[in-house]
């Protein structure tokens, strides 16, 4: 019964708690990082498009068109082609393929433009989920073996100490 209690007390030490916070924080950033990076790249492209349009003036309509934010960021749109994985050629051709490797074709309702939009595939999400579950399972098993091994080592040290004390009497 004592060994079970010691495991619980060991988990509440500040050093262990800091380790857990750092580990789970980094893991959360890894899982949620793709969404943050995708959001930041969209904001950076929008800011660059605004600055580029102001600097270009009226004479550079083609450059302004290329740097304008996609219509689906500020208009309603209809998905005309479902989310699918990009080929190597499409990855080089369309910037939308760079973020996730998947793209869908959308038609903006007001401007009637066909554009490509990065998307997250259900298959990709399922693979990421199962990969995350496998990592968590492996870490759980590894840390459980580590805890049991350490607990046995501490119990052995305690029994040696008791044996020495009994021998000294």
PDB file of C-alpha atoms in Angstrom:
ATOM      1  CA  UNK A   1       0.000   0.000   0.000  1.00  0.00           C
ATOM      2  CA  UNK A   2       2.860   2.374   0.747  1.00  0.00           C
ATOM      3  CA  UNK A   3       4.365   2.078  -2.720  1.00  0.00           C
ATOM      4  CA  UNK A   4       1.099   3.195  -4.353  1.00  0.00           C
ATOM      5  CA  UNK A   5       1.032   6.289  -2.171  1.00  0.00           C
ATOM      6  CA  UNK A   6       4.629   7.160  -2.995  1.00  0.00           C
ATOM      7  CA  UNK A   7       3.852   7.115  -6.718  1.00  0.00           C
ATOM      8  CA  UNK A   8       1.073   9.654  -6.202  1.00  0.00           C
ATOM      9  CA  UNK A   9       3.293  11.910  -4.075  1.00  0.00           C
ATOM     10  CA  UNK A  10       6.117  11.696  -6.623  1.00  0.00           C
ATOM     11  CA  UNK A  11       3.765  12.962  -9.354  1.00  0.00           C
ATOM     12  CA  UNK A  12       2.991  16.094  -7.332  1.00  0.00           C
ATOM     13  CA  UNK A  13       6.578  17.282  -6.970  1.00  0.00           C
ATOM     14  CA  UNK A  14       7.201  20.684  -8.586  1.00  0.00           C
ATOM     15  CA  UNK A  15       9.928  19.315 -10.862  1.00  0.00           C
ATOM     16  CA  UNK A  16       7.626  16.593 -12.179  1.00  0.00           C
ATOM     17  CA  UNK A  17       4.746  19.028 -12.613  1.00  0.00           C
ATOM     18  CA  UNK A  18       6.958  21.416 -14.595  1.00  0.00           C
ATOM     19  CA  UNK A  19       8.033  18.500 -16.796  1.00  0.00           C
ATOM     20  CA  UNK A  20       4.409  17.537 -17.429  1.00  0.00           C
ATOM     21  CA  UNK A  21       3.434  21.128 -18.260  1.00  0.00           C
ATOM     22  CA  UNK A  22       6.325  21.467 -20.700  1.00  0.00           C
ATOM     23  CA  UNK A  23       5.673  18.088 -22.315  1.00  0.00           C
ATOM     24  CA  UNK A  24       1.930  18.546 -22.791  1.00  0.00           C
ATOM     25  CA  UNK A  25       2.417  22.171 -23.826  1.00  0.00           C
ATOM     26  CA  UNK A  26       4.848  21.181 -26.568  1.00  0.00           C
ATOM     27  CA  UNK A  27       2.584  18.349 -27.649  1.00  0.00           C
ATOM     28  CA  UNK A  28      -0.376  20.721 -27.850  1.00  0.00           C
ATOM     29  CA  UNK A  29       1.650  23.171 -29.921  1.00  0.00           C
ATOM     30  CA  UNK A  30       2.578  20.346 -32.307  1.00  0.00           C
ATOM     31  CA  UNK A  31      -1.041  19.306 -32.731  1.00  0.00           C
ATOM     32  CA  UNK A  32      -2.450  22.815 -32.980  1.00  0.00           C
ATOM     33  CA  UNK A  33       0.595  24.359 -34.665  1.00  0.00           C
ATOM     34  CA  UNK A  34      -0.589  23.648 -38.182  1.00  0.00           C
ATOM     35  CA  UNK A  35      -3.716  25.728 -37.652  1.00  0.00           C
ATOM     36  CA  UNK A  36      -1.703  28.582 -36.148  1.00  0.00           C
ATOM     37  CA  UNK A  37       0.848  28.540 -38.954  1.00  0.00           C
ATOM     38  CA  UNK A  38      -1.887  28.416 -41.586  1.00  0.00           C
ATOM     39  CA  UNK A  39      -3.646  31.381 -39.959  1.00  0.00           C
ATOM     40  CA  UNK A  40      -0.397  33.392 -39.711  1.00  0.00           C
ATOM     41  CA  UNK A  41       0.535  32.741 -43.333  1.00  0.00           C
ATOM     42  CA  UNK A  42      -2.923  33.880 -44.460  1.00  0.00           C
ATOM     43  CA  UNK A  43      -2.597  37.079 -42.392  1.00  0.00           C
ATOM     44  CA  UNK A  44       0.922  37.722 -43.734  1.00  0.00           C
ATOM     45  CA  UNK A  45      -0.247  37.265 -47.327  1.00  0.00           C
ATOM     46  CA  UNK A  46      -3.160  39.654 -46.734  1.00  0.00           C
ATOM     47  CA  UNK A  47      -0.857  42.293 -45.198  1.00  0.00           C
ATOM     48  CA  UNK A  48       1.664  41.889 -48.020  1.00  0.00           C
ATOM     49  CA  UNK A  49      -1.099  42.203 -50.598  1.00  0.00           C
ATOM     50  CA  UNK A  50      -2.328  45.442 -49.033  1.00  0.00           C
ATOM     51  CA  UNK A  51       1.183  46.922 -48.887  1.00  0.00           C
ATOM     52  CA  UNK A  52       1.988  45.744 -52.416  1.00  0.00           C
ATOM     53  CA  UNK A  53      -1.187  47.257 -53.845  1.00  0.00           C
ATOM     54  CA  UNK A  54      -0.503  50.623 -52.225  1.00  0.00           C
ATOM     55  CA  UNK A  55       3.091  50.708 -53.503  1.00  0.00           C
ATOM     56  CA  UNK A  56       2.319  49.479 -56.993  1.00  0.00           C
ATOM     57  CA  UNK A  57      -0.016  52.301 -57.929  1.00  0.00           C
ATOM     58  CA  UNK A  58      -2.503  52.270 -60.778  1.00  0.00           C
ATOM     59  CA  UNK A  59       0.031  51.272 -63.466  1.00  0.00           C
ATOM     60  CA  UNK A  60       0.671  47.730 -62.150  1.00  0.00           C
ATOM     61  CA  UNK A  61      -2.760  46.093 -62.415  1.00  0.00           C
ATOM     62  CA  UNK A  62      -1.322  42.635 -63.174  1.00  0.00           C
ATOM     63  CA  UNK A  63       0.961  42.660 -60.117  1.00  0.00           C
ATOM     64  CA  UNK A  64      -1.920  43.943 -57.995  1.00  0.00           C
ATOM     65  CA  UNK A  65      -4.135  41.090 -59.195  1.00  0.00           C
ATOM     66  CA  UNK A  66      -1.466  38.526 -58.287  1.00  0.00           C
ATOM     67  CA  UNK A  67      -1.016  39.927 -54.741  1.00  0.00           C
ATOM     68  CA  UNK A  68      -4.718  40.432 -53.981  1.00  0.00           C
ATOM     69  CA  UNK A  69      -6.062  38.150 -51.233  1.00  0.00           C
ATOM     70  CA  UNK A  70      -8.155  35.244 -52.469  1.00  0.00           C
ATOM     71  CA  UNK A  71     -11.835  35.961 -52.948  1.00  0.00           C
ATOM     72  CA  UNK A  72     -12.900  33.247 -50.484  1.00  0.00           C
ATOM     73  CA  UNK A  73     -11.415  35.260 -47.583  1.00  0.00           C
ATOM     74  CA  UNK A  74     -13.987  38.036 -47.938  1.00  0.00           C
ATOM     75  CA  UNK A  75     -16.826  36.496 -50.017  1.00  0.00           C
ATOM     76  CA  UNK A  76     -19.181  33.586 -49.760  1.00  0.00           C
ATOM     77  CA  UNK A  77     -18.112  30.633 -51.863  1.00  0.00           C
ATOM     78  CA  UNK A  78     -19.285  27.253 -53.125  1.00  0.00           C
ATOM     79  CA  UNK A  79     -16.977  24.243 -53.161  1.00  0.00           C
ATOM     80  CA  UNK A  80     -16.896  22.968 -56.748  1.00  0.00           C
ATOM     81  CA  UNK A  81     -14.264  20.244 -56.272  1.00  0.00           C
ATOM     82  CA  UNK A  82     -13.898  18.272 -53.039  1.00  0.00           C
ATOM     83  CA  UNK A  83     -10.705  18.229 -51.006  1.00  0.00           C
ATOM     84  CA  UNK A  84      -8.026  16.082 -52.676  1.00  0.00           C
ATOM     85  CA  UNK A  85      -4.283  15.586 -52.378  1.00  0.00           C
ATOM     86  CA  UNK A  86      -2.080  17.772 -54.563  1.00  0.00           C
ATOM     87  CA  UNK A  87       0.244  16.259 -57.131  1.00  0.00           C
ATOM     88  CA  UNK A  88       3.899  17.321 -57.289  1.00  0.00           C
ATOM     89  CA  UNK A  89       3.095  19.620 -60.208  1.00  0.00           C
ATOM     90  CA  UNK A  90       0.144  21.226 -58.398  1.00  0.00           C
ATOM     91  CA  UNK A  91       2.285  21.793 -55.304  1.00  0.00           C
ATOM     92  CA  UNK A  92       4.719  23.845 -57.378  1.00  0.00           C
ATOM     93  CA  UNK A  93       1.928  25.601 -59.300  1.00  0.00           C
ATOM     94  CA  UNK A  94      -0.524  26.594 -56.541  1.00  0.00           C
ATOM     95  CA  UNK A  95       0.457  28.253 -53.275  1.00  0.00           C
ATOM     96  CA  UNK A  96      -2.654  26.752 -51.645  1.00  0.00           C
ATOM     97  CA  UNK A  97      -1.104  23.263 -51.848  1.00  0.00           C
ATOM     98  CA  UNK A  98       1.847  24.289 -49.703  1.00  0.00           C
ATOM     99  CA  UNK A  99       0.079  24.545 -46.352  1.00  0.00           C
ATOM    100  CA  UNK A 100      -1.519  21.097 -46.014  1.00  0.00           C
ATOM    101  CA  UNK A 101      -0.823  19.252 -49.258  1.00  0.00           C
ATOM    102  CA  UNK A 102      -4.557  19.131 -49.956  1.00  0.00           C
ATOM    103  CA  UNK A 103      -6.613  21.551 -52.039  1.00  0.00           C
ATOM    104  CA  UNK A 104     -10.221  22.126 -53.042  1.00  0.00           C
ATOM    105  CA  UNK A 105     -11.578  24.290 -55.838  1.00  0.00           C
ATOM    106  CA  UNK A 106     -14.040  26.997 -54.810  1.00  0.00           C
ATOM    107  CA  UNK A 107     -16.233  29.384 -56.782  1.00  0.00           C
ATOM    108  CA  UNK A 108     -16.785  32.777 -55.169  1.00  0.00           C
ATOM    109  CA  UNK A 109     -20.444  33.747 -55.561  1.00  0.00           C
ATOM    110  CA  UNK A 110     -20.136  37.522 -55.909  1.00  0.00           C
ATOM    111  CA  UNK A 111     -17.092  37.804 -58.189  1.00  0.00           C
ATOM    112  CA  UNK A 112     -17.730  34.423 -59.901  1.00  0.00           C
ATOM    113  CA  UNK A 113     -14.028  33.492 -59.676  1.00  0.00           C
ATOM    114  CA  UNK A 114     -12.697  29.952 -59.499  1.00  0.00           C
ATOM    115  CA  UNK A 115      -9.827  29.692 -57.012  1.00  0.00           C
ATOM    116  CA  UNK A 116      -8.000  27.006 -55.082  1.00  0.00           C
ATOM    117  CA  UNK A 117      -8.234  26.829 -51.301  1.00  0.00           C
ATOM    118  CA  UNK A 118      -6.110  24.778 -48.936  1.00  0.00           C
ATOM    119  CA  UNK A 119      -8.124  22.253 -46.937  1.00  0.00           C
ATOM    120  CA  UNK A 120      -7.703  19.527 -44.359  1.00  0.00           C
ATOM    121  CA  UNK A 121      -8.655  16.103 -45.626  1.00  0.00           C
ATOM    122  CA  UNK A 122     -10.641  13.699 -43.462  1.00  0.00           C
ATOM    123  CA  UNK A 123      -8.133  10.968 -44.298  1.00  0.00           C
ATOM    124  CA  UNK A 124      -5.239  13.211 -43.263  1.00  0.00           C
ATOM    125  CA  UNK A 125      -7.010  14.138 -40.017  1.00  0.00           C
ATOM    126  CA  UNK A 126      -7.683  10.474 -39.250  1.00  0.00           C
ATOM    127  CA  UNK A 127      -4.035   9.574 -39.876  1.00  0.00           C
ATOM    128  CA  UNK A 128      -2.878  12.405 -37.624  1.00  0.00           C
ATOM    129  CA  UNK A 129      -5.301  11.296 -34.907  1.00  0.00           C
ATOM    130  CA  UNK A 130      -4.131   7.676 -34.949  1.00  0.00           C
ATOM    131  CA  UNK A 131      -0.492   8.752 -35.037  1.00  0.00           C
ATOM    132  CA  UNK A 132      -1.123  10.929 -31.985  1.00  0.00           C
ATOM    133  CA  UNK A 133      -2.897   8.045 -30.227  1.00  0.00           C
ATOM    134  CA  UNK A 134       0.022   5.704 -30.978  1.00  0.00           C
ATOM    135  CA  UNK A 135       2.545   8.201 -29.597  1.00  0.00           C
ATOM    136  CA  UNK A 136       0.469   8.661 -26.445  1.00  0.00           C
ATOM    137  CA  UNK A 137       0.144   4.884 -25.999  1.00  0.00           C
ATOM    138  CA  UNK A 138       3.881   4.292 -26.451  1.00  0.00           C
ATOM    139  CA  UNK A 139       4.730   7.107 -24.036  1.00  0.00           C
ATOM    140  CA  UNK A 140       2.234   5.773 -21.506  1.00  0.00           C
ATOM    141  CA  UNK A 141       3.716   2.292 -21.653  1.00  0.00           C
ATOM    142  CA  UNK A 142       7.279   3.586 -21.517  1.00  0.00           C
ATOM    143  CA  UNK A 143       6.619   5.843 -18.554  1.00  0.00           C
ATOM    144  CA  UNK A 144       4.643   3.120 -16.745  1.00  0.00           C
ATOM    145  CA  UNK A 145       7.595   0.729 -17.093  1.00  0.00           C
ATOM    146  CA  UNK A 146       9.908   3.487 -15.876  1.00  0.00           C
ATOM    147  CA  UNK A 147       7.722   4.159 -12.819  1.00  0.00           C
ATOM    148  CA  UNK A 148       7.442   0.477 -11.920  1.00  0.00           C
ATOM    149  CA  UNK A 149      11.206  -0.021 -12.327  1.00  0.00           C
ATOM    150  CA  UNK A 150      11.995   2.989 -10.181  1.00  0.00           C
ATOM    151  CA  UNK A 151       9.485   1.916  -7.556  1.00  0.00           C
ATOM    152  CA  UNK A 152      11.064  -1.560  -7.356  1.00  0.00           C
ATOM    153  CA  UNK A 153      14.497   0.011  -7.046  1.00  0.00           C
ATOM    154  CA  UNK A 154      13.313   2.270  -4.214  1.00  0.00           C
ATOM    155  CA  UNK A 155      11.630  -0.679  -2.480  1.00  0.00           C
ATOM    156  CA  UNK A 156      14.850  -2.679  -2.761  1.00  0.00           C
ATOM    157  CA  UNK A 157      16.825   0.226  -1.258  1.00  0.00           C
ATOM    158  CA  UNK A 158      14.323   0.494   1.602  1.00  0.00           C
ATOM    159  CA  UNK A 159      14.480  -3.242   2.329  1.00  0.00           C
ATOM    160  CA  UNK A 160      18.302  -3.117   2.275  1.00  0.00           C
ATOM    161  CA  UNK A 161      18.221  -0.249   4.746  1.00  0.00           C
ATOM    162  CA  UNK A 162      15.854  -2.158   7.038  1.00  0.00           C
ATOM    163  CA  UNK A 163      18.056  -5.291   6.748  1.00  0.00           C
ATOM    164  CA  UNK A 164      21.169  -3.272   7.707  1.00  0.00           C
ATOM    165  CA  UNK A 165      19.380  -1.728  10.673  1.00  0.00           C
ATOM    166  CA  UNK A 166      18.268  -5.174  11.872  1.00  0.00           C
ATOM    167  CA  UNK A 167      21.800  -6.591  11.466  1.00  0.00           C
ATOM    168  CA  UNK A 168      23.300  -3.726  13.474  1.00  0.00           C
ATOM    169  CA  UNK A 169      21.114  -4.538  16.517  1.00  0.00           C
TER     170      UNK A 169
END
